[in-house]
mmCIF file of C-alpha atoms in Angstrom:
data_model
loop_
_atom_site.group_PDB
_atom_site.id
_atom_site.type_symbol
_atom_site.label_atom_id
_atom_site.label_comp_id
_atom_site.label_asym_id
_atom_site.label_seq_id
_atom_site.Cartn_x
_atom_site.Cartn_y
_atom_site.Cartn_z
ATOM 1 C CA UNK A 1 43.612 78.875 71.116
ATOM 2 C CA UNK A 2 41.436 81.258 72.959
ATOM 3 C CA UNK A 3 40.013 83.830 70.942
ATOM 4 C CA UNK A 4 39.218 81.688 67.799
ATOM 5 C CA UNK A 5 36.440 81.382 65.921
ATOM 6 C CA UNK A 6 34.682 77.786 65.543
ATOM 7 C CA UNK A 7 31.842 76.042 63.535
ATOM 8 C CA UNK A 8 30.204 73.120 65.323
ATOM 9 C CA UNK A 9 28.470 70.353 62.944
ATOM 10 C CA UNK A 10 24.776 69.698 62.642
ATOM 11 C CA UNK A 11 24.700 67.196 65.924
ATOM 12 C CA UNK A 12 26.616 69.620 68.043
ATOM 13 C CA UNK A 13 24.678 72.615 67.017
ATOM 14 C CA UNK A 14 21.146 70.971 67.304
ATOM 15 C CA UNK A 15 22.607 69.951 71.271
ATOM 16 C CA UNK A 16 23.565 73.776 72.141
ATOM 17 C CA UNK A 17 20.638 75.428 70.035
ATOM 18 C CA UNK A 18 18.971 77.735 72.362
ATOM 19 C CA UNK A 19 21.838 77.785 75.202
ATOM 20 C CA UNK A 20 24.162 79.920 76.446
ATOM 21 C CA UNK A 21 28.043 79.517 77.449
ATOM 22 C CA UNK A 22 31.617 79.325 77.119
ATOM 23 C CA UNK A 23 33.419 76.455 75.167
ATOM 24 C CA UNK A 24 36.828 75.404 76.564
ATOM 25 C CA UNK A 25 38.434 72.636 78.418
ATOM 26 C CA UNK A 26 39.949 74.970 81.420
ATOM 27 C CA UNK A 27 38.582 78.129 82.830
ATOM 28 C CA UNK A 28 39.040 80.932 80.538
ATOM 29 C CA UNK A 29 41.493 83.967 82.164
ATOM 30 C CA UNK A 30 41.789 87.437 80.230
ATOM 31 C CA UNK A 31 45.639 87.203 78.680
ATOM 32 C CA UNK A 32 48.208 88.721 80.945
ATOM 33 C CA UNK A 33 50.602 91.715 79.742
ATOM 34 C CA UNK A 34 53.728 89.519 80.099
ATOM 35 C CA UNK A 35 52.056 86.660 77.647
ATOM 36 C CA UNK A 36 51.809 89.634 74.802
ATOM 37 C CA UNK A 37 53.980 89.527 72.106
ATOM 38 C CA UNK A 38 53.208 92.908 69.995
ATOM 39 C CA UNK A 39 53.459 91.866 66.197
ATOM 40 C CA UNK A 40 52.850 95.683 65.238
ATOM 41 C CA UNK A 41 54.751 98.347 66.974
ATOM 42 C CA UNK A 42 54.327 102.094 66.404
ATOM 43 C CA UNK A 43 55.726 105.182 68.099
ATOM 44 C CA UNK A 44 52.816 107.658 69.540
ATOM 45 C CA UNK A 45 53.399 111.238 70.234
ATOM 46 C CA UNK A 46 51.020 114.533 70.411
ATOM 47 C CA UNK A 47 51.461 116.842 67.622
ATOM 48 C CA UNK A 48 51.746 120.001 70.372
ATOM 49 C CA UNK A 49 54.340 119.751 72.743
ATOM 50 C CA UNK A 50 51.804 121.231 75.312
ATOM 51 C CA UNK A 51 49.392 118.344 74.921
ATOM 52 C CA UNK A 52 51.978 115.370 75.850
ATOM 53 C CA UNK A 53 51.120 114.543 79.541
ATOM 54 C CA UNK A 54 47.240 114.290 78.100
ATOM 55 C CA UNK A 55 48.519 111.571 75.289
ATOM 56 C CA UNK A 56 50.687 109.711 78.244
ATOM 57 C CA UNK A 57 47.544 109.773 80.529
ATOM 58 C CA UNK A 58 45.411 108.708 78.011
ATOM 59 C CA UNK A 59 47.878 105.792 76.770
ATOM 60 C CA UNK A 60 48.108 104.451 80.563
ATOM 61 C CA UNK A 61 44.471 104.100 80.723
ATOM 62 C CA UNK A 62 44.724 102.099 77.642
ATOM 63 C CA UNK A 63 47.127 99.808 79.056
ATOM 64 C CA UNK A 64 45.317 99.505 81.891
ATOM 65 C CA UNK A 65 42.352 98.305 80.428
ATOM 66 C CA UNK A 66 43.630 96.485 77.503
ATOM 67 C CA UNK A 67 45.592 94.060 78.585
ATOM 68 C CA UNK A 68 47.075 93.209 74.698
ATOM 69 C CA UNK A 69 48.417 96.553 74.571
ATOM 70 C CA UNK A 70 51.567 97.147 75.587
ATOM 71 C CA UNK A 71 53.120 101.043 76.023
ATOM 72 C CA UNK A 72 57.342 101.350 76.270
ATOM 73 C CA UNK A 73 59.974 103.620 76.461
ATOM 74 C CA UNK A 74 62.490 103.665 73.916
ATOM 75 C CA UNK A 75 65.275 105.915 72.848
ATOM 76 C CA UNK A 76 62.777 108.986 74.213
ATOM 77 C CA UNK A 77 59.580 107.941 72.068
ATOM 78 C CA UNK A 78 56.935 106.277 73.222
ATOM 79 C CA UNK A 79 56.144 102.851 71.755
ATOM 80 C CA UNK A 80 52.671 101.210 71.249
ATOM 81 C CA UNK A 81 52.809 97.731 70.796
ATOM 82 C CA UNK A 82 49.552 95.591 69.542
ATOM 83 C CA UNK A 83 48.948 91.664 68.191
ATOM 84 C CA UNK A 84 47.884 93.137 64.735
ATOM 85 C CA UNK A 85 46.561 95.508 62.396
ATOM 86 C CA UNK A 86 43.129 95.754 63.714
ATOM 87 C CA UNK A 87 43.796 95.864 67.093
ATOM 88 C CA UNK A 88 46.556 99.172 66.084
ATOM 89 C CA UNK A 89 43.464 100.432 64.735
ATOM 90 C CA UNK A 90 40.933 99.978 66.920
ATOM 91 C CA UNK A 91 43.476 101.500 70.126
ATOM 92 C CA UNK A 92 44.143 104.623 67.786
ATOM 93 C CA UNK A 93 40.579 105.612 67.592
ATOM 94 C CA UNK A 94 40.375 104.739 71.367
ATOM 95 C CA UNK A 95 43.428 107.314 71.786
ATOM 96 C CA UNK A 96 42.052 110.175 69.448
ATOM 97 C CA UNK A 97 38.358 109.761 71.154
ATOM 98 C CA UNK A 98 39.752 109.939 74.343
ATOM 99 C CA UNK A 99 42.456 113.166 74.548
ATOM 100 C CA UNK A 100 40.641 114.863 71.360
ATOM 101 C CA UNK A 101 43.943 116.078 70.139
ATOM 102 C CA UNK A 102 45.757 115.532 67.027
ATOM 103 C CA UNK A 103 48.069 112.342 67.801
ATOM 104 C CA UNK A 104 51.265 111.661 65.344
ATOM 105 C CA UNK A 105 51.520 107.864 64.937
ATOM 106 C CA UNK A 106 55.132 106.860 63.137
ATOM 107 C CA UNK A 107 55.994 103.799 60.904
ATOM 108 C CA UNK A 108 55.549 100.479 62.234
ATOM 109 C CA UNK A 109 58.366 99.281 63.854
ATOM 110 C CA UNK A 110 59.734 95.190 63.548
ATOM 111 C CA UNK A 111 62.610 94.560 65.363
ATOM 112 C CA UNK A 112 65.257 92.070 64.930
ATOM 113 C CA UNK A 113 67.742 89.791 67.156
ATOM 114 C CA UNK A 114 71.411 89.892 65.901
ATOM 115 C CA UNK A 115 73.857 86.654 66.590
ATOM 116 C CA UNK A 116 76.907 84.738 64.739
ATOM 117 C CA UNK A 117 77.730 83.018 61.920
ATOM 118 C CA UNK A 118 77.399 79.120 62.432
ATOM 119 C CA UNK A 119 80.787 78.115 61.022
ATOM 120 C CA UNK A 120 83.224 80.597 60.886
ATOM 121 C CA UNK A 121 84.687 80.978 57.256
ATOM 122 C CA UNK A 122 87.472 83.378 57.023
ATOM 123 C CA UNK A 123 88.279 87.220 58.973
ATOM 124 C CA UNK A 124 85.140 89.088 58.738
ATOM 125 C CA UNK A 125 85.272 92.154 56.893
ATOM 126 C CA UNK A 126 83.557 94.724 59.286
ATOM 127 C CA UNK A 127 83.107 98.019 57.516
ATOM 128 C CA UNK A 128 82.815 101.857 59.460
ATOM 129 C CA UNK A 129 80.931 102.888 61.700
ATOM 130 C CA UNK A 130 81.294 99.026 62.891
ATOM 131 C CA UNK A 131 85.098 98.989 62.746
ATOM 132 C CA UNK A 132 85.656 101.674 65.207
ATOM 133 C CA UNK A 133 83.966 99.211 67.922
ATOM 134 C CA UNK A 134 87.284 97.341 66.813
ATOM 135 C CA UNK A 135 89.838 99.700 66.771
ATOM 136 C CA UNK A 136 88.762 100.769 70.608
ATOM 137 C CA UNK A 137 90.432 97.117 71.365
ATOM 138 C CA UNK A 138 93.501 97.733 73.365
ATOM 139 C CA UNK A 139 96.528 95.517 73.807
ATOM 140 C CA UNK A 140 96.332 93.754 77.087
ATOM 141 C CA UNK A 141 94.870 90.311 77.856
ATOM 142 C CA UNK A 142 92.360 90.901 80.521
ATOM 143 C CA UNK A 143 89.589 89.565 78.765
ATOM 144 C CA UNK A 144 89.490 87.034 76.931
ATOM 145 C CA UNK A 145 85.632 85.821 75.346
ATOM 146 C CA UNK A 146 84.974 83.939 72.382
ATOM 147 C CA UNK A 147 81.508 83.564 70.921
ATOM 148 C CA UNK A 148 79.622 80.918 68.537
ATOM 149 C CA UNK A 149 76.078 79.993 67.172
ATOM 150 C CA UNK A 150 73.969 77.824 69.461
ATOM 151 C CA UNK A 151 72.788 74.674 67.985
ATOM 152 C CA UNK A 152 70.030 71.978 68.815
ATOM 153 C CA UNK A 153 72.426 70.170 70.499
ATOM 154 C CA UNK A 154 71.939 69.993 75.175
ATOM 155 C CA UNK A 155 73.803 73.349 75.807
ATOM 156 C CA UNK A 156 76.287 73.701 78.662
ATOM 157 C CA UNK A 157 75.863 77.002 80.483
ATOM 158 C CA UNK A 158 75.180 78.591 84.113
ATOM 159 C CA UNK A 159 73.940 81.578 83.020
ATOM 160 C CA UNK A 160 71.350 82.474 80.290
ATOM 161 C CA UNK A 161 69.584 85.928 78.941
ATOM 162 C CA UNK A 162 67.511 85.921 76.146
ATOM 163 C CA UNK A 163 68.252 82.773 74.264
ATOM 164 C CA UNK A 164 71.809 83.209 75.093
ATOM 165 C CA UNK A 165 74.412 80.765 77.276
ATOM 166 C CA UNK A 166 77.236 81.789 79.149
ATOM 167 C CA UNK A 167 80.251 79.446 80.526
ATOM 168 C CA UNK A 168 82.822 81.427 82.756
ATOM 169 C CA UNK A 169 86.105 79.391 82.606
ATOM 170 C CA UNK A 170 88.021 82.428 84.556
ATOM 171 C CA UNK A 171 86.944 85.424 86.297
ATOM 172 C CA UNK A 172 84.555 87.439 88.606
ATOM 173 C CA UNK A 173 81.397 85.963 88.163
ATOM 174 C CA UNK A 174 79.277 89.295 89.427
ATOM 175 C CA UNK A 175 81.165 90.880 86.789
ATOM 176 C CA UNK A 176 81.581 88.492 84.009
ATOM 177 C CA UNK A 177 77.375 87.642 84.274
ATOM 178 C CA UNK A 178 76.910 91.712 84.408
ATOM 179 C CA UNK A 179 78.961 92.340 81.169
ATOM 180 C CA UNK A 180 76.966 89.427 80.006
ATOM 181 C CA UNK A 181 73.697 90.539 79.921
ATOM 182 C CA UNK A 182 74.517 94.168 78.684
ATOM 183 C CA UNK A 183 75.618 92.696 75.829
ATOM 184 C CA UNK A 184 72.500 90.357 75.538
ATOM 185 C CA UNK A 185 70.351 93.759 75.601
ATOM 186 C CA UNK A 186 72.005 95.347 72.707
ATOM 187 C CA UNK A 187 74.361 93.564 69.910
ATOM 188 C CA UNK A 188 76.713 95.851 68.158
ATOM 189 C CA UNK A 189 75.023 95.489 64.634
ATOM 190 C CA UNK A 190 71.745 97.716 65.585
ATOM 191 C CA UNK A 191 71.750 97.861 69.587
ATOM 192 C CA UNK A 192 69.207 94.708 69.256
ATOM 193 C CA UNK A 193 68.805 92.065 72.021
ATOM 194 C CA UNK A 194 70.917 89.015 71.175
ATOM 195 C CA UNK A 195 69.942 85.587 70.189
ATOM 196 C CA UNK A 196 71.157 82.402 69.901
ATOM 197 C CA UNK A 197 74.836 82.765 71.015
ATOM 198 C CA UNK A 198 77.167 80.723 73.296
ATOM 199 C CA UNK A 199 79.397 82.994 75.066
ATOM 200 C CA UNK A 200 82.824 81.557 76.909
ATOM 201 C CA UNK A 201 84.998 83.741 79.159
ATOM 202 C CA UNK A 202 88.292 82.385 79.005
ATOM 203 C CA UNK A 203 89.496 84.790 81.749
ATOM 204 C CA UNK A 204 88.580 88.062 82.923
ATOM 205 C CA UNK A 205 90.697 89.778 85.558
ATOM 206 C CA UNK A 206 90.230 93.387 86.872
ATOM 207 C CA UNK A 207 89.976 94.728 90.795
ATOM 208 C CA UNK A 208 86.954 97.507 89.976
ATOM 209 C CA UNK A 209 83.959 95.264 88.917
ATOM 210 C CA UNK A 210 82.406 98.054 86.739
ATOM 211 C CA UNK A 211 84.863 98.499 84.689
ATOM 212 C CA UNK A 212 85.502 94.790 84.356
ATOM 213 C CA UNK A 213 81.990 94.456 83.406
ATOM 214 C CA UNK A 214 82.239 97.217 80.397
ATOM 215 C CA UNK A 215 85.532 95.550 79.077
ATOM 216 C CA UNK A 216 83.583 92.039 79.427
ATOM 217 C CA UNK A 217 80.538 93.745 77.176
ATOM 218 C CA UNK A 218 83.043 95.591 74.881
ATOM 219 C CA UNK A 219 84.819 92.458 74.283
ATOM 220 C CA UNK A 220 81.721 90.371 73.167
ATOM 221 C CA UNK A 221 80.646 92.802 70.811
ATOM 222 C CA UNK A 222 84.088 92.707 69.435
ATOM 223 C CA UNK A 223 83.918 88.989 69.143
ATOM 224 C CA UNK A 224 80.619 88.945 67.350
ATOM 225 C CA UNK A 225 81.775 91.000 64.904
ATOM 226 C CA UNK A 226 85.139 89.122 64.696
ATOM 227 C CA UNK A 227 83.223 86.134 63.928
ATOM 228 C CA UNK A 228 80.717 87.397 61.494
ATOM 229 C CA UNK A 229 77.364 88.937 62.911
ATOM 230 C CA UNK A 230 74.154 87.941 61.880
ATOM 231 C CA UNK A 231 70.629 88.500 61.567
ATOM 232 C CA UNK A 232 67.778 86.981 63.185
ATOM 233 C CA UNK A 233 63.897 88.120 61.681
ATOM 234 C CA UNK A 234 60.989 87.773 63.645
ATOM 235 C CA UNK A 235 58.147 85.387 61.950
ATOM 236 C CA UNK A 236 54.571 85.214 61.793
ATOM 237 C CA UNK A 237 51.702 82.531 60.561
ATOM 238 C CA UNK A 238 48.640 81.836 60.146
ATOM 239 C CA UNK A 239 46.000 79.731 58.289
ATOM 240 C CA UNK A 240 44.868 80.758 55.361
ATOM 241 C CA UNK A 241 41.165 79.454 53.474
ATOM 242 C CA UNK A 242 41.954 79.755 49.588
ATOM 243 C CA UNK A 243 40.454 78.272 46.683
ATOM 244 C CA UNK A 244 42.023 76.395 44.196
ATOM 245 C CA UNK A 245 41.564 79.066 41.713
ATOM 246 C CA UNK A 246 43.109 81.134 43.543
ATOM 247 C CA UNK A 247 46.153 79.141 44.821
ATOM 248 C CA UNK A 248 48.671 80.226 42.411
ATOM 249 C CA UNK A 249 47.937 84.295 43.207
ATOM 250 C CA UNK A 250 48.453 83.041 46.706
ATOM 251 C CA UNK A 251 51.632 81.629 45.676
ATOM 252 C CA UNK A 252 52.902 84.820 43.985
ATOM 253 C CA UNK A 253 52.169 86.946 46.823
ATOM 254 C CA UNK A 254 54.204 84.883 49.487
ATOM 255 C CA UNK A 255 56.825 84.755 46.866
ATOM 256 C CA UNK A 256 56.722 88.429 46.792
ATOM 257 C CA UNK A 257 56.803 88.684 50.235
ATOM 258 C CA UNK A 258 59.426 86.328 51.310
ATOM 259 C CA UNK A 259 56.931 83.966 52.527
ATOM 260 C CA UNK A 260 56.379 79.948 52.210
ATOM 261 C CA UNK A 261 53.476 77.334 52.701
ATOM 262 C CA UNK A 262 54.302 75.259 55.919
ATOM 263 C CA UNK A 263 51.777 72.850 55.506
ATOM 264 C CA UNK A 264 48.955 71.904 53.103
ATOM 265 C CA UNK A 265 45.236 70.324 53.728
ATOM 266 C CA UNK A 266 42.425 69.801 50.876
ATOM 267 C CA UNK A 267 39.506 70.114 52.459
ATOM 268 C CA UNK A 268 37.134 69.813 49.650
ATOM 269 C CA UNK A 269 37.288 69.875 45.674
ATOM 270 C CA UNK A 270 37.288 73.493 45.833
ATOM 271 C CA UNK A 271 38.820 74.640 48.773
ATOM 272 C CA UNK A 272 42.054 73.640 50.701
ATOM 273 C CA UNK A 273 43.755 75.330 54.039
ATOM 274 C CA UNK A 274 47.317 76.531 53.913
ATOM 275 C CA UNK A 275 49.810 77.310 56.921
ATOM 276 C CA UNK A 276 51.273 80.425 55.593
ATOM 277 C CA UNK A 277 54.396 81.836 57.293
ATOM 278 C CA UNK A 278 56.398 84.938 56.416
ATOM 279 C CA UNK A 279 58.433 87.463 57.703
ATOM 280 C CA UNK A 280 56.930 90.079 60.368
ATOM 281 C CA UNK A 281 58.374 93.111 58.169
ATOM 282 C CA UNK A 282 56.647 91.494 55.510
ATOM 283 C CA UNK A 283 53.582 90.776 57.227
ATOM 284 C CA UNK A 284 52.223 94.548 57.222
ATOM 285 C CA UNK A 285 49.476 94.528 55.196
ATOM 286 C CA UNK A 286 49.217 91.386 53.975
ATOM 287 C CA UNK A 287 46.008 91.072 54.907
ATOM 288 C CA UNK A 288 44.396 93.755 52.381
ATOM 289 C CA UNK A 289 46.864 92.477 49.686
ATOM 290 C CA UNK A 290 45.763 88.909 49.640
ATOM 291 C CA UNK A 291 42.057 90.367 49.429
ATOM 292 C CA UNK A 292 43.067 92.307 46.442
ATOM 293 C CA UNK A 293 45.597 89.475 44.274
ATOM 294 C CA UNK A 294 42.844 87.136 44.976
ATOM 295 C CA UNK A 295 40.229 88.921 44.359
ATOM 296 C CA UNK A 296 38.470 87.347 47.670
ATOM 297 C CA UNK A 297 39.453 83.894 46.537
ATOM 298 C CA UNK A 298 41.410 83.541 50.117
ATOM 299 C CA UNK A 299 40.462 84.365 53.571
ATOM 300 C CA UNK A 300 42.532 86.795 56.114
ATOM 301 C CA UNK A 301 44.362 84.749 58.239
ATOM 302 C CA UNK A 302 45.217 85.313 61.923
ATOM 303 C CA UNK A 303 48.630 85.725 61.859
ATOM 304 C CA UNK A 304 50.713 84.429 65.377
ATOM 305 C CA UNK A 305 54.768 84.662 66.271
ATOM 306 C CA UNK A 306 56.484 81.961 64.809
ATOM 307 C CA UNK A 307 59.495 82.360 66.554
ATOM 308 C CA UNK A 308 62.632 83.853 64.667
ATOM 309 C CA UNK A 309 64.420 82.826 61.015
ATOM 310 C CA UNK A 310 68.210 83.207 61.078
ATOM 311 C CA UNK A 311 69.484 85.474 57.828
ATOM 312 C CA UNK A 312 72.444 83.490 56.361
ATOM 313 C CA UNK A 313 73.960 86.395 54.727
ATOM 314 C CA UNK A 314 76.429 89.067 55.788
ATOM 315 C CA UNK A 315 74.839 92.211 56.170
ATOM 316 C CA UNK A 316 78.461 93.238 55.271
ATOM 317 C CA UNK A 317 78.919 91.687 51.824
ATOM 318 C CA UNK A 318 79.481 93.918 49.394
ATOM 319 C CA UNK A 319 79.665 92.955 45.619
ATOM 320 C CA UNK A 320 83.779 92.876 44.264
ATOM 321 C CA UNK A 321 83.995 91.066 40.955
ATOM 322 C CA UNK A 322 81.982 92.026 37.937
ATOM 323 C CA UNK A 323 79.876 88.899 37.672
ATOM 324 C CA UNK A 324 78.593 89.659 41.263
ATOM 325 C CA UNK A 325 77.856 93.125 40.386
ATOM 326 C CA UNK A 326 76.060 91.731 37.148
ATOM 327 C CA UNK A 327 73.987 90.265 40.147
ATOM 328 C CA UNK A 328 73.900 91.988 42.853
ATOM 329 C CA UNK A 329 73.936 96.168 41.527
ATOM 330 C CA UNK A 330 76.997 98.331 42.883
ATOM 331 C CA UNK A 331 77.412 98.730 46.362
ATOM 332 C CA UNK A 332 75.053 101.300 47.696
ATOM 333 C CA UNK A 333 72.730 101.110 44.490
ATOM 334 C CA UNK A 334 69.237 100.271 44.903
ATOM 335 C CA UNK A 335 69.352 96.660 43.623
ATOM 336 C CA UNK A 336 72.183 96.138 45.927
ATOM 337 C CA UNK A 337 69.932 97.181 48.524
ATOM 338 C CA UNK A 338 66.827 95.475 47.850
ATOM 339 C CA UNK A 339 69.305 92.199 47.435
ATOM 340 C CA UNK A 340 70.922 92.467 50.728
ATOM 341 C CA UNK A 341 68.091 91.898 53.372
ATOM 342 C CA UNK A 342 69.913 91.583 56.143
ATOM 343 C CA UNK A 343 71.636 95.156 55.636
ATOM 344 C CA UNK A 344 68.589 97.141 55.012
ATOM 345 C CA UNK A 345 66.839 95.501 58.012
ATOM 346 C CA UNK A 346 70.174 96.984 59.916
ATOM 347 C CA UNK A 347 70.060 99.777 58.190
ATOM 348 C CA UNK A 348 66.260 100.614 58.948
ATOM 349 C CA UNK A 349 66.395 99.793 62.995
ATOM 350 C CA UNK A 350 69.505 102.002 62.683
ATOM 351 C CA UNK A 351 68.167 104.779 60.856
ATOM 352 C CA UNK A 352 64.733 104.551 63.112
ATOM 353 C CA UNK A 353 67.697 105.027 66.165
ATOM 354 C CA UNK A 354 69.512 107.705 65.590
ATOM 355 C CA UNK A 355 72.224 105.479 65.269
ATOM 356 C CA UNK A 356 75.340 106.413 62.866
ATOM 357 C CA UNK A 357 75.291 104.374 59.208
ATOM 358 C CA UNK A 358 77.368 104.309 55.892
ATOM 359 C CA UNK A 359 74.203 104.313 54.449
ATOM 360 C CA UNK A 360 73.885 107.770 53.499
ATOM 361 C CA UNK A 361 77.579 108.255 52.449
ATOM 362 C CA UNK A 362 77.241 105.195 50.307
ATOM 363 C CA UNK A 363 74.228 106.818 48.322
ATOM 364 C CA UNK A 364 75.774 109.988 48.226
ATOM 365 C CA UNK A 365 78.874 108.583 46.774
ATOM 366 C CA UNK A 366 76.407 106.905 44.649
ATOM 367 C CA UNK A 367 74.690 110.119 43.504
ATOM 368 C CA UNK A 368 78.364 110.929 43.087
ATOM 369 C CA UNK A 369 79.896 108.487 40.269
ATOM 370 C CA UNK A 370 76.454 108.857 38.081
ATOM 371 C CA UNK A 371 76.611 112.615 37.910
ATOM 372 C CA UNK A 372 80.282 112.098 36.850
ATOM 373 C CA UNK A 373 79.618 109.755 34.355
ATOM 374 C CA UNK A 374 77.278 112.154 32.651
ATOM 375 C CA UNK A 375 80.006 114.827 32.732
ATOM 376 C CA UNK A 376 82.053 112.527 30.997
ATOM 377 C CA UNK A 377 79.883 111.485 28.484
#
């Protein structure tokens, strides 16, 4: 790809020593803003209220003439979006050297794609503040949708957004397709686009389009969490140089990171190239830590979207017979927590929101039951 770095072997270097030029087999373009996928994402704000328009000025410019860099709007904040670590880095100093203010930079931000459960097992259990999407159902048959997991099968469908089909059986079309692609821009888990779901309108019937397309939205929702919502987590690679001392520290750090070896090449006695991939939460980082566990025994790798992972766990479950809390920690403990990664990846895009959660209440009640225990003992 363009961008990387390249050795060339004693016949090709003796051939270019001395000249000048560009190595590629089509003409080399600088990377458009729509190509960008931002694997680091930060919110950006001025620490005085009086020096905001300065900040916005000064991120525009950036955009303008960095064509990785991608500036958004979300939820009021202002969102900076680069490929990695280094290029976060290298566009904050740009920022503070260019509006010489004090700039607040927030957490990095990974987002996720919600969907369904492939095969639908039983009634989902759908706890508050999810269940009073549900209880907003009302009685008549208007709208009917039902919802399931795409598979790698040819999908039927007129209409797609994001990653997602729709199949109108019965109903206004402006409407239906409307309701559709709300939906598709924010799933009722964590107001995250959708992915990977087959949507079927069985009828929809209403004179004032508008509404018709809220009650169509409502009613997916309602259907994905019928089903059984789930979570999709964004993915990154990357090759990484290691030697064979060092292979098993490389090992243990993917573990420890949720990651796996994709592929494996030994390129000498000593040396051998891995395909790492691991979650983009997970990635953050990863770079210094490999240095460190290693002790420079691996290389930094260049890490790239790898598309998305589907979570095959309900971000619901909650632990009910004793052998499972054995397991699994009480529900709202912090080993239930750290188990459950599809809930605190809900929880955190939530809690970055503003959205409501249980997941305060649940450590309070928490807090709760141990300081009662201790009174009883």
């Amino acid at each position: 790809p363009r961008g990387s770095i390249i050795a060339l072997g004693p016949a090709l270097s003796s051939a270019f020593a001395g000249k000048r030029g560009a190595l590629g087999a089509d003409e080399i373009n600088p990377p458009k803003a729509a190509d960008v996928f931002p694997l680091v994402r930060v919110a950006v704000s001025s620490q005085r209220r009086a020096d905001a328009e300065v900040v916005e000025n000064a991120l525009e410019k950036i955009r303008r003439l960095d064509a990785a860099a991608t500036i958004s709007r979300e939820g009021g904040q202002t969102i900076l979006g680069c490929v990695g670590e280094l290029h976060l880095d290298q566009v904050l100093r740009d920022l503070r050297r260019a509006v010489g203010v004090e700039v607040v930079v927030g957490e990095p931000i990974v987002g996720i794609r919600e969907g369904v459960v492939s095969e639908k097992t039983g009634e989902a259990v759908v706890p508050p503040p999810w269940s009073r999407e549900l209880e907003e159902d009302d009685e008549d048959e208007d709208v009917v949708v039902e919802v399931e997991a795409m598979d790698e099968r040819v999908e039927e469908g007129r209409f797609a957004r994001r990653g997602n089909l729709l199949k109108i059986v019965e109903g206004d079309e402006q409407a239906c397709v409307e309701g559709f692609n709300r939906a598709c821009d924010a799933g009722p888990l964590a107001e995250e686009p959708l992915h990977g779901v087959r949507v079927t309108i069985i009828k929809a019937s209403g004179e004032d389009q508008e509404a018709l397309a809220s009650k169509v939205r409502r009613r997916i929702r309602q259907a994905i969490l019928r089903r059984g919502a789930r979570v999709w987590e964004p993915l990154v690679e990357g090759d990484v140089l290691c030697s064979q001392n060092a292979l098993g520290k490389l090992h243990g750090l993917l573990s420890k990171r949720r990651g796996t070896i994709r592929e494996e090449d030994v390129i000498s006695n000593e040396l051998w190239c891995l395909r790492a991939q691991l979650p983009a939460a997970s990635a953050l980082g990863f770079g210094e830590a490999l240095l460190e566990w290693t002790s420079g025994g691996a290389s930094v790798p260049q890490l790239i979207p790898a598309g998305f992972q589907l979570l095959d766990e309900d971000p619901f479950w909650a632990p009910t017979t004793e052998d499972e809390r054995e397991e699994h920690g009480d529900f709202g403990g912090d080993v239930f927590a750290s188990s459950n990664v599809a809930r605190a990846l809900v929880n955190a895009v939530r809690r970055r929101k503003g959205l409501a959660s249980d997941e305060r209440v649940l450590r309070a009640k928490a807090e709760a039951q141990k300081s009662n225990q201790r009174i009883r003992a």
